[in-house]
Coordinates of C-alpha atoms in Angstrom, one line a residue:
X1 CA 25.1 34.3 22.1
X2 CA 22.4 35.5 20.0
X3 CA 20.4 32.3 19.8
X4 CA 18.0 33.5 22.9
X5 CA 17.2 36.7 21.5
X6 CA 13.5 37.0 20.1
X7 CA 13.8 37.7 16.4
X8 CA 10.5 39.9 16.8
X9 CA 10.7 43.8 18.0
X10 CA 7.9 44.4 20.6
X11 CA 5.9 47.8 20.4
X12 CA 6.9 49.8 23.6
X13 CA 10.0 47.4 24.8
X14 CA 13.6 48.6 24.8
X15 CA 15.8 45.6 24.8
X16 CA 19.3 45.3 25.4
X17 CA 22.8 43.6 24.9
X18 CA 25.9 43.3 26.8
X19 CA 28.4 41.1 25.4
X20 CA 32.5 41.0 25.4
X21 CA 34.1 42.6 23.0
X22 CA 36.5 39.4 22.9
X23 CA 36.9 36.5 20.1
X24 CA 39.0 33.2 19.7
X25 CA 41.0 34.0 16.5
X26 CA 38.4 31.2 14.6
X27 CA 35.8 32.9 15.8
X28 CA 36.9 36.4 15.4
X29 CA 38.0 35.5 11.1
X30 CA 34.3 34.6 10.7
X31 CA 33.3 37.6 12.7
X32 CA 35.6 39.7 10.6
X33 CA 34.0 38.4 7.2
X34 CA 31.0 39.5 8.2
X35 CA 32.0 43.7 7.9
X36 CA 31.7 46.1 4.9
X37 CA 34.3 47.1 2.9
X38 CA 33.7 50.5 4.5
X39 CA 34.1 48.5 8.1
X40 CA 36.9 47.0 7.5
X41 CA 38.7 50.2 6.2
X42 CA 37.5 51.9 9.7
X43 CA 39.0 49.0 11.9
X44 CA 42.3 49.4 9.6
X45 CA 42.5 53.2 11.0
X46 CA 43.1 52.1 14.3
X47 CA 46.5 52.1 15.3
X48 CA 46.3 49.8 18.4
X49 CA 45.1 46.1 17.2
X50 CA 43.3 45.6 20.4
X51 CA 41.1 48.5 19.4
X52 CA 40.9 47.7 15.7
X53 CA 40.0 43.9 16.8
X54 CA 37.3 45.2 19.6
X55 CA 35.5 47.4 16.5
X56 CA 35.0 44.3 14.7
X57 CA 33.7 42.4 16.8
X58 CA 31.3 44.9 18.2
X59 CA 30.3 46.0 14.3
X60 CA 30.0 41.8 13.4
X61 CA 27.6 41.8 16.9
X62 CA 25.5 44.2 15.8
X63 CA 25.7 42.9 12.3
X64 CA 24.5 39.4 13.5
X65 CA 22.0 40.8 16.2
X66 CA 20.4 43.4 13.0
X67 CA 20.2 40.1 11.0
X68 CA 17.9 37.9 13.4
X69 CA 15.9 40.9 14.0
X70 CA 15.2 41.7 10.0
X71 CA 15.8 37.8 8.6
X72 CA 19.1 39.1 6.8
X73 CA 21.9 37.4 6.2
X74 CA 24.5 39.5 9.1
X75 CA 26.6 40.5 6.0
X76 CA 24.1 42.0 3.7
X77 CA 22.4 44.5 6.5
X78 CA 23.0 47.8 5.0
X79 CA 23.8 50.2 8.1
X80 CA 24.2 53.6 7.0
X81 CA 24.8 57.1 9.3
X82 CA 22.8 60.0 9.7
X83 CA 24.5 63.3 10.0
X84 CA 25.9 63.3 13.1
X85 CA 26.9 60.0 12.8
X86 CA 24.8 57.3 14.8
X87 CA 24.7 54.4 12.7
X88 CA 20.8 53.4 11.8
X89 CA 19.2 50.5 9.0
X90 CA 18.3 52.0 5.6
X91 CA 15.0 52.8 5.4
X92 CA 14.4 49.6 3.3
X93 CA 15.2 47.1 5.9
X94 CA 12.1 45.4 7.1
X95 CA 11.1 45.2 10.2
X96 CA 12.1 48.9 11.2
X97 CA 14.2 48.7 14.0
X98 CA 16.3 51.5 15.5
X99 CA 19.2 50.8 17.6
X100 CA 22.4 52.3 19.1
X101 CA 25.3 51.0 20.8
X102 CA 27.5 51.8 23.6
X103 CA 31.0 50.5 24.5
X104 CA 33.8 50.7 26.9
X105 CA 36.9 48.9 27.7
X106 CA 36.4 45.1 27.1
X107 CA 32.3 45.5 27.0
X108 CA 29.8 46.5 24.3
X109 CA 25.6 47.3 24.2
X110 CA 22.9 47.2 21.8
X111 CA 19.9 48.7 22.4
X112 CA 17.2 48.1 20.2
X113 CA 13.5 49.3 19.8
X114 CA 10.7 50.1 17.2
X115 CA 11.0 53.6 18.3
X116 CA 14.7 55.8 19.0
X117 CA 16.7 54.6 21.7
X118 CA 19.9 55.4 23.1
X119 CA 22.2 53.7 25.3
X120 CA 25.7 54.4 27.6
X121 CA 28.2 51.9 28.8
X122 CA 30.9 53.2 31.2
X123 CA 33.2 50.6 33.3
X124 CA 33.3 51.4 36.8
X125 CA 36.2 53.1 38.1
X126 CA 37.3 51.8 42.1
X127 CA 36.5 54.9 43.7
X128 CA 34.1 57.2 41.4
X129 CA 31.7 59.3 42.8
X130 CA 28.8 57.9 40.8
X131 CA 26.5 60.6 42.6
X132 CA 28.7 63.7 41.6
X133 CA 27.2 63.3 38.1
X134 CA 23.6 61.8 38.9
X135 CA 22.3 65.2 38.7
X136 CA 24.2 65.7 34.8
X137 CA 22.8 62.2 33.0
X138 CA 19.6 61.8 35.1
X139 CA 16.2 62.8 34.0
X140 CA 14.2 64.8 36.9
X141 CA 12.3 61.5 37.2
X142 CA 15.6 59.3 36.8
X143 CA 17.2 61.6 40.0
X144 CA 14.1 60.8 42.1
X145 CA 14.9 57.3 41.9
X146 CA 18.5 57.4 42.3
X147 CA 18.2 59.6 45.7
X148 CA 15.9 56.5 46.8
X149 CA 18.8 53.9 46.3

């Protein structure tokens, strides 16, 4: 999955990630081995194991996506929080790179940068009125474009 991604950042390019939040059980052990001790004691809190099994294998993702970006080994990127708890690298991982990711139902993002970036993932819903909330998650610029579609 990760083998076409560039391991360099680009100045001025947002770049992003879809992937399933899905695993073979061989695949999802090594996946697994890959998490903190802190990560695995989150994904223990989750009282569904469909949810506890899709946080890993979004947290490994983005474990093994951080680690081709910085040349670490997936398991020894040290992701810490900042206050209101978005997940960033410490400040002593090399290249800098800032990220976030999105998720919902069986899909996850990561959007990475050299600069912040955010990112949303929402499933589509038969019969939402994607307009009714254009106007709420749009920039002024964003909104112009979405009336053209």
């Amino acid at each position: 999955m990760l083998s076409q991604i560039p391991r360099n950042v680009g100045r001025d390019v947002a770049n992003v990630l879809f992937f399933p939040l899905q695993a073979v059980a061989a695949e999802f052990d090594e996946l697994e081995s890959l998490l903190s001790r802190e990560e695995i004691a989150r994904a223990d809190r989750y009282a569904l194991d469909k949810l506890r099994r899709r946080y890993i294998i979004g947290r490994a993702r983005l474990r093994q996506l951080l680690g081709k970006l910085t040349e670490t080994p997936p398991a020894a990127v040290r992701i810490s929080y900042e206050r209101r708890g978005k997940p960033k690298l410490d400040s002593n991982e090399v290249p800098l790179v800032h990220f976030n990711v999105a998720h919902s139902a069986d899909w996850a993002a990561i959007a990475w940068a050299t600069s912040e970036i955010g990112i949303d993932l929402e499933i589509a819903q038969p019969g939402f009125q994607h307009a009714s909330i254009a106007s709420q998650v749009l920039s002024q610029t964003e909104q112009i474009q979405w009336d053209r579609i």
